[in-house]
Amino acid sequence: MGIDIKHKHVKSKRRTEPKSEDPYLHLLVKLYRFLARRTTSTFNRVVLKRLYMARRFRPPISVSKIARQMKPHNKGAKTPKTAVVVGTVTDDVRLLDLPKLQVCALRITEAARARIINAGGKVLTFDQLALRSPKGQNTVLLQGPRKSREAEKHFGPAPGTPGSHTKPYVRSSGRKFERARGRRASRGYKN
């Protein structure tokens, strides 16, 4: 006979609710859980999944990136599409002329909000978006770059191995630190 494996402590690794105790976030989860269940829309399922995510998987996105991504979508369109970000929208001082945008986000910085409104655009919350487009019609789902964290630079094949571009954990980046073996041919080998 085979061994009966205990499934008493088996834990699902997928989140089913956010870790945060923010009551407003929990209300949004309640709303999008309903929409994901009662509509056939993939948009609602994706938004719900992203509402559960930890903050490191919801990186910020700047208004300049949103403007660039929305340009082909709004070109010659009768009704402008809404950019949806499950995360934070930040300002970008490098962008001088901000086009008219419709943005829905979890959080938006004061400067970014002011610039969008001054350009004649609109800033929506997720509950307003649910009333406007319950199936995600006329929306473009965007997110910031997840791999731009400093920690991500240290992940990958060991630093120093051939073909590796992984950043080493070095005390300092001066003349005396990690400049010998593996960095020049006279000291063992050079990558």
PDB file of C-alpha atoms in Angstrom:
ATOM      1  CA  MET A   1       0.000   0.000   0.000  1.00  0.00           C
ATOM      2  CA  GLY A   2       1.095   3.530  -0.668  1.00  0.00           C
ATOM      3  CA  ILE A   3       1.710   6.153   1.912  1.00  0.00           C
ATOM      4  CA  ASP A   4      -1.158   8.543   2.556  1.00  0.00           C
ATOM      5  CA  ILE A   5       0.435  11.989   2.409  1.00  0.00           C
ATOM      6  CA  LYS A   6      -0.973  14.509   4.855  1.00  0.00           C
ATOM      7  CA  HIS A   7      -2.529  17.483   3.145  1.00  0.00           C
ATOM      8  CA  LYS A   8      -3.261  19.163   6.444  1.00  0.00           C
ATOM      9  CA  HIS A   9      -0.672  21.930   6.101  1.00  0.00           C
ATOM     10  CA  VAL A  10      -0.689  22.381   2.303  1.00  0.00           C
ATOM     11  CA  LYS A  11      -0.934  26.068   1.640  1.00  0.00           C
ATOM     12  CA  SER A  12      -2.049  27.790  -1.561  1.00  0.00           C
ATOM     13  CA  LYS A  13       0.653  30.229  -2.618  1.00  0.00           C
ATOM     14  CA  ARG A  14      -1.786  32.424  -4.515  1.00  0.00           C
ATOM     15  CA  ARG A  15      -3.228  35.488  -2.789  1.00  0.00           C
ATOM     16  CA  THR A  16      -6.981  35.606  -2.415  1.00  0.00           C
ATOM     17  CA  GLU A  17      -7.079  38.979  -0.685  1.00  0.00           C
ATOM     18  CA  PRO A  18      -4.653  41.877  -0.147  1.00  0.00           C
ATOM     19  CA  LYS A  19      -2.322  41.822   2.868  1.00  0.00           C
ATOM     20  CA  SER A  20      -3.056  45.512   3.436  1.00  0.00           C
ATOM     21  CA  GLU A  21      -5.678  46.438   6.005  1.00  0.00           C
ATOM     22  CA  ASP A  22      -6.756  49.536   4.076  1.00  0.00           C
ATOM     23  CA  PRO A  23     -10.587  49.504   4.215  1.00  0.00           C
ATOM     24  CA  TYR A  24     -10.907  51.347   0.880  1.00  0.00           C
ATOM     25  CA  LEU A  25      -8.746  48.738  -0.861  1.00  0.00           C
ATOM     26  CA  HIS A  26     -10.927  45.986   0.630  1.00  0.00           C
ATOM     27  CA  LEU A  27     -14.049  47.723  -0.725  1.00  0.00           C
ATOM     28  CA  LEU A  28     -12.473  47.843  -4.192  1.00  0.00           C
ATOM     29  CA  VAL A  29     -11.625  44.138  -3.913  1.00  0.00           C
ATOM     30  CA  LYS A  30     -15.248  43.434  -2.986  1.00  0.00           C
ATOM     31  CA  LEU A  31     -16.456  45.399  -6.024  1.00  0.00           C
ATOM     32  CA  TYR A  32     -14.032  43.822  -8.530  1.00  0.00           C
ATOM     33  CA  ARG A  33     -14.557  40.339  -7.091  1.00  0.00           C
ATOM     34  CA  PHE A  34     -18.238  40.777  -7.917  1.00  0.00           C
ATOM     35  CA  LEU A  35     -17.481  42.122 -11.413  1.00  0.00           C
ATOM     36  CA  ALA A  36     -14.943  39.344 -12.125  1.00  0.00           C
ATOM     37  CA  ARG A  37     -17.506  36.732 -11.103  1.00  0.00           C
ATOM     38  CA  ARG A  38     -20.561  38.203 -12.827  1.00  0.00           C
ATOM     39  CA  THR A  39     -18.999  39.394 -16.111  1.00  0.00           C
ATOM     40  CA  THR A  40     -17.071  37.467 -18.758  1.00  0.00           C
ATOM     41  CA  SER A  41     -14.469  40.241 -18.916  1.00  0.00           C
ATOM     42  CA  THR A  42     -10.782  39.350 -18.502  1.00  0.00           C
ATOM     43  CA  PHE A  43     -10.094  42.998 -17.597  1.00  0.00           C
ATOM     44  CA  ASN A  44     -11.911  42.653 -14.254  1.00  0.00           C
ATOM     45  CA  ARG A  45     -10.036  39.444 -13.402  1.00  0.00           C
ATOM     46  CA  VAL A  46      -6.680  41.100 -14.120  1.00  0.00           C
ATOM     47  CA  VAL A  47      -7.553  44.212 -12.071  1.00  0.00           C
ATOM     48  CA  LEU A  48      -8.675  42.015  -9.154  1.00  0.00           C
ATOM     49  CA  LYS A  49      -5.441  39.995  -9.280  1.00  0.00           C
ATOM     50  CA  ARG A  50      -3.392  43.200  -9.278  1.00  0.00           C
ATOM     51  CA  LEU A  51      -5.338  44.638  -6.340  1.00  0.00           C
ATOM     52  CA  TYR A  52      -4.166  41.613  -4.301  1.00  0.00           C
ATOM     53  CA  MET A  53      -0.508  42.174  -5.211  1.00  0.00           C
ATOM     54  CA  ALA A  54       2.259  43.358  -2.939  1.00  0.00           C
ATOM     55  CA  ARG A  55       3.513  46.883  -3.537  1.00  0.00           C
ATOM     56  CA  ARG A  56       6.705  45.702  -5.235  1.00  0.00           C
ATOM     57  CA  PHE A  57       4.586  44.221  -8.030  1.00  0.00           C
ATOM     58  CA  ARG A  58       2.704  47.523  -8.437  1.00  0.00           C
ATOM     59  CA  PRO A  59       5.565  49.833  -9.447  1.00  0.00           C
ATOM     60  CA  PRO A  60       4.872  53.516 -10.135  1.00  0.00           C
ATOM     61  CA  ILE A  61       4.412  54.804 -13.682  1.00  0.00           C
ATOM     62  CA  SER A  62       5.010  58.387 -14.812  1.00  0.00           C
ATOM     63  CA  VAL A  63       2.642  60.600 -16.787  1.00  0.00           C
ATOM     64  CA  SER A  64       5.197  60.748 -19.637  1.00  0.00           C
ATOM     65  CA  LYS A  65       5.117  56.940 -20.001  1.00  0.00           C
ATOM     66  CA  ILE A  66       1.295  56.994 -19.941  1.00  0.00           C
ATOM     67  CA  ALA A  67       1.226  59.760 -22.579  1.00  0.00           C
ATOM     68  CA  ARG A  68       3.606  57.766 -24.818  1.00  0.00           C
ATOM     69  CA  GLN A  69       1.639  54.519 -24.434  1.00  0.00           C
ATOM     70  CA  MET A  70      -1.735  56.212 -25.050  1.00  0.00           C
ATOM     71  CA  LYS A  71      -0.685  58.136 -28.176  1.00  0.00           C
ATOM     72  CA  PRO A  72      -1.449  55.322 -30.695  1.00  0.00           C
ATOM     73  CA  HIS A  73      -4.718  54.438 -28.885  1.00  0.00           C
ATOM     74  CA  ASN A  74      -6.128  57.979 -28.930  1.00  0.00           C
ATOM     75  CA  LYS A  75      -4.921  58.864 -32.448  1.00  0.00           C
ATOM     76  CA  GLY A  76      -8.028  59.734 -34.476  1.00  0.00           C
ATOM     77  CA  ALA A  77     -10.355  58.117 -31.917  1.00  0.00           C
ATOM     78  CA  LYS A  78     -13.793  59.647 -31.370  1.00  0.00           C
ATOM     79  CA  THR A  79     -13.898  58.660 -27.704  1.00  0.00           C
ATOM     80  CA  PRO A  80     -10.546  58.825 -25.881  1.00  0.00           C
ATOM     81  CA  LYS A  81      -9.507  55.663 -24.079  1.00  0.00           C
ATOM     82  CA  THR A  82      -8.855  55.590 -20.336  1.00  0.00           C
ATOM     83  CA  ALA A  83      -5.426  54.556 -19.042  1.00  0.00           C
ATOM     84  CA  VAL A  84      -5.876  52.179 -16.083  1.00  0.00           C
ATOM     85  CA  VAL A  85      -3.042  51.756 -13.589  1.00  0.00           C
ATOM     86  CA  VAL A  86      -3.319  49.490 -10.546  1.00  0.00           C
ATOM     87  CA  GLY A  87      -0.614  51.438  -8.751  1.00  0.00           C
ATOM     88  CA  THR A  88       0.743  54.963  -8.439  1.00  0.00           C
ATOM     89  CA  VAL A  89       0.922  57.604 -11.160  1.00  0.00           C
ATOM     90  CA  THR A  90       3.764  60.100 -10.716  1.00  0.00           C
ATOM     91  CA  ASP A  91       4.695  63.390 -12.386  1.00  0.00           C
ATOM     92  CA  ASP A  92       7.565  63.782 -14.857  1.00  0.00           C
ATOM     93  CA  VAL A  93       9.089  67.268 -15.072  1.00  0.00           C
ATOM     94  CA  ARG A  94      10.989  66.292 -18.261  1.00  0.00           C
ATOM     95  CA  LEU A  95       7.723  66.209 -20.215  1.00  0.00           C
ATOM     96  CA  LEU A  96       6.873  69.798 -21.115  1.00  0.00           C
ATOM     97  CA  ASP A  97       3.571  69.431 -22.967  1.00  0.00           C
ATOM     98  CA  LEU A  98       1.211  66.890 -21.475  1.00  0.00           C
ATOM     99  CA  PRO A  99      -1.625  65.807 -23.805  1.00  0.00           C
ATOM    100  CA  LYS A 100      -5.237  65.472 -22.648  1.00  0.00           C
ATOM    101  CA  LEU A 101      -5.480  62.179 -20.751  1.00  0.00           C
ATOM    102  CA  GLN A 102      -8.083  60.153 -18.908  1.00  0.00           C
ATOM    103  CA  VAL A 103      -6.371  58.219 -16.114  1.00  0.00           C
ATOM    104  CA  CYS A 104      -7.723  55.795 -13.525  1.00  0.00           C
ATOM    105  CA  ALA A 105      -5.281  54.845 -10.762  1.00  0.00           C
ATOM    106  CA  LEU A 106      -5.099  53.551  -7.201  1.00  0.00           C
ATOM    107  CA  ARG A 107      -2.937  56.502  -6.183  1.00  0.00           C
ATOM    108  CA  ILE A 108      -1.855  59.647  -7.977  1.00  0.00           C
ATOM    109  CA  THR A 109       0.599  62.256  -6.752  1.00  0.00           C
ATOM    110  CA  GLU A 110      -0.641  65.821  -6.280  1.00  0.00           C
ATOM    111  CA  ALA A 111       1.665  67.192  -9.008  1.00  0.00           C
ATOM    112  CA  ALA A 112       0.570  64.544 -11.526  1.00  0.00           C
ATOM    113  CA  ARG A 113      -3.123  65.141 -10.738  1.00  0.00           C
ATOM    114  CA  ALA A 114      -2.710  68.912 -11.186  1.00  0.00           C
ATOM    115  CA  ARG A 115      -0.939  68.486 -14.538  1.00  0.00           C
ATOM    116  CA  ILE A 116      -3.548  66.069 -15.925  1.00  0.00           C
ATOM    117  CA  ILE A 117      -6.449  68.344 -14.894  1.00  0.00           C
ATOM    118  CA  ASN A 118      -4.689  71.481 -16.225  1.00  0.00           C
ATOM    119  CA  ALA A 119      -4.233  69.751 -19.595  1.00  0.00           C
ATOM    120  CA  GLY A 120      -8.016  69.205 -19.731  1.00  0.00           C
ATOM    121  CA  GLY A 121      -7.876  65.555 -18.740  1.00  0.00           C
ATOM    122  CA  LYS A 122      -9.703  63.543 -16.083  1.00  0.00           C
ATOM    123  CA  VAL A 123      -8.597  61.523 -13.071  1.00  0.00           C
ATOM    124  CA  LEU A 124     -10.870  58.639 -12.084  1.00  0.00           C
ATOM    125  CA  THR A 125     -11.008  56.233  -9.173  1.00  0.00           C
ATOM    126  CA  PHE A 126     -11.700  52.514  -9.650  1.00  0.00           C
ATOM    127  CA  ASP A 127     -15.278  52.733  -8.369  1.00  0.00           C
ATOM    128  CA  GLN A 128     -15.983  55.504 -10.915  1.00  0.00           C
ATOM    129  CA  LEU A 129     -14.410  53.358 -13.620  1.00  0.00           C
ATOM    130  CA  ALA A 130     -16.605  50.392 -12.639  1.00  0.00           C
ATOM    131  CA  LEU A 131     -19.712  52.537 -13.217  1.00  0.00           C
ATOM    132  CA  ARG A 132     -18.362  53.920 -16.493  1.00  0.00           C
ATOM    133  CA  SER A 133     -17.048  50.714 -18.037  1.00  0.00           C
ATOM    134  CA  PRO A 134     -17.936  47.632 -15.988  1.00  0.00           C
ATOM    135  CA  LYS A 135     -16.354  45.329 -18.581  1.00  0.00           C
ATOM    136  CA  GLY A 136     -13.295  47.509 -19.176  1.00  0.00           C
ATOM    137  CA  GLN A 137     -14.531  48.957 -22.477  1.00  0.00           C
ATOM    138  CA  ASN A 138     -12.380  51.751 -23.963  1.00  0.00           C
ATOM    139  CA  THR A 139      -9.581  51.198 -21.451  1.00  0.00           C
ATOM    140  CA  VAL A 140      -5.870  50.432 -21.722  1.00  0.00           C
ATOM    141  CA  LEU A 141      -4.353  48.575 -18.783  1.00  0.00           C
ATOM    142  CA  LEU A 142      -0.821  49.812 -18.008  1.00  0.00           C
ATOM    143  CA  GLN A 143       1.805  49.075 -15.369  1.00  0.00           C
ATOM    144  CA  GLY A 144       5.205  50.390 -14.362  1.00  0.00           C
ATOM    145  CA  PRO A 145       8.489  48.524 -14.906  1.00  0.00           C
ATOM    146  CA  ARG A 146       8.663  45.669 -12.368  1.00  0.00           C
ATOM    147  CA  LYS A 147      12.334  44.905 -12.971  1.00  0.00           C
ATOM    148  CA  SER A 148      13.586  48.413 -12.217  1.00  0.00           C
ATOM    149  CA  ARG A 149      14.090  47.763  -8.508  1.00  0.00           C
ATOM    150  CA  GLU A 150      17.674  47.927  -7.225  1.00  0.00           C
ATOM    151  CA  ALA A 151      17.297  44.415  -5.761  1.00  0.00           C
ATOM    152  CA  GLU A 152      16.512  42.957  -9.229  1.00  0.00           C
ATOM    153  CA  LYS A 153      19.998  43.963 -10.447  1.00  0.00           C
ATOM    154  CA  HIS A 154      21.551  41.490  -8.012  1.00  0.00           C
ATOM    155  CA  PHE A 155      19.452  38.511  -9.205  1.00  0.00           C
ATOM    156  CA  GLY A 156      20.696  36.120 -11.895  1.00  0.00           C
ATOM    157  CA  PRO A 157      23.833  34.043 -12.547  1.00  0.00           C
ATOM    158  CA  ALA A 158      26.592  34.667 -10.024  1.00  0.00           C
ATOM    159  CA  PRO A 159      28.542  37.877 -10.631  1.00  0.00           C
ATOM    160  CA  GLY A 160      31.933  37.090 -12.121  1.00  0.00           C
ATOM    161  CA  THR A 161      30.834  34.021 -14.077  1.00  0.00           C
ATOM    162  CA  PRO A 162      31.256  34.276 -17.879  1.00  0.00           C
ATOM    163  CA  GLY A 163      28.415  36.167 -19.569  1.00  0.00           C
ATOM    164  CA  SER A 164      26.883  37.324 -16.300  1.00  0.00           C
ATOM    165  CA  HIS A 165      25.767  40.931 -15.903  1.00  0.00           C
ATOM    166  CA  THR A 166      24.582  40.480 -12.334  1.00  0.00           C
ATOM    167  CA  LYS A 167      25.563  43.295  -9.987  1.00  0.00           C
ATOM    168  CA  PRO A 168      27.749  42.111  -7.099  1.00  0.00           C
ATOM    169  CA  TYR A 169      27.137  43.092  -3.495  1.00  0.00           C
ATOM    170  CA  VAL A 170      30.274  45.191  -2.950  1.00  0.00           C
ATOM    171  CA  ARG A 171      31.115  47.234   0.115  1.00  0.00           C
ATOM    172  CA  SER A 172      32.316  50.068  -2.099  1.00  0.00           C
ATOM    173  CA  SER A 173      32.935  50.656  -5.793  1.00  0.00           C
ATOM    174  CA  GLY A 174      36.396  52.156  -5.355  1.00  0.00           C
ATOM    175  CA  ARG A 175      39.860  51.303  -6.731  1.00  0.00           C
ATOM    176  CA  LYS A 176      40.561  48.660  -4.071  1.00  0.00           C
ATOM    177  CA  PHE A 177      37.347  46.610  -4.333  1.00  0.00           C
ATOM    178  CA  GLU A 178      36.830  43.566  -6.587  1.00  0.00           C
ATOM    179  CA  ARG A 179      39.298  44.688  -9.242  1.00  0.00           C
ATOM    180  CA  ALA A 180      41.654  41.666  -9.329  1.00  0.00           C
ATOM    181  CA  ARG A 181      40.637  38.036  -9.982  1.00  0.00           C
ATOM    182  CA  GLY A 182      38.160  37.769 -12.840  1.00  0.00           C
ATOM    183  CA  ARG A 183      38.677  41.406 -13.841  1.00  0.00           C
ATOM    184  CA  ARG A 184      42.148  41.157 -15.447  1.00  0.00           C
ATOM    185  CA  ALA A 185      44.084  38.352 -17.122  1.00  0.00           C
ATOM    186  CA  SER A 186      47.191  38.761 -14.948  1.00  0.00           C
ATOM    187  CA  ARG A 187      45.177  37.710 -11.865  1.00  0.00           C
ATOM    188  CA  GLY A 188      43.799  34.270 -12.683  1.00  0.00           C
ATOM    189  CA  TYR A 189      41.345  34.997 -15.522  1.00  0.00           C
ATOM    190  CA  LYS A 190      39.428  37.795 -17.185  1.00  0.00           C
ATOM    191  CA  ASN A 191      35.713  37.603 -18.033  1.00  0.00           C
TER     192      ASN A 191
END
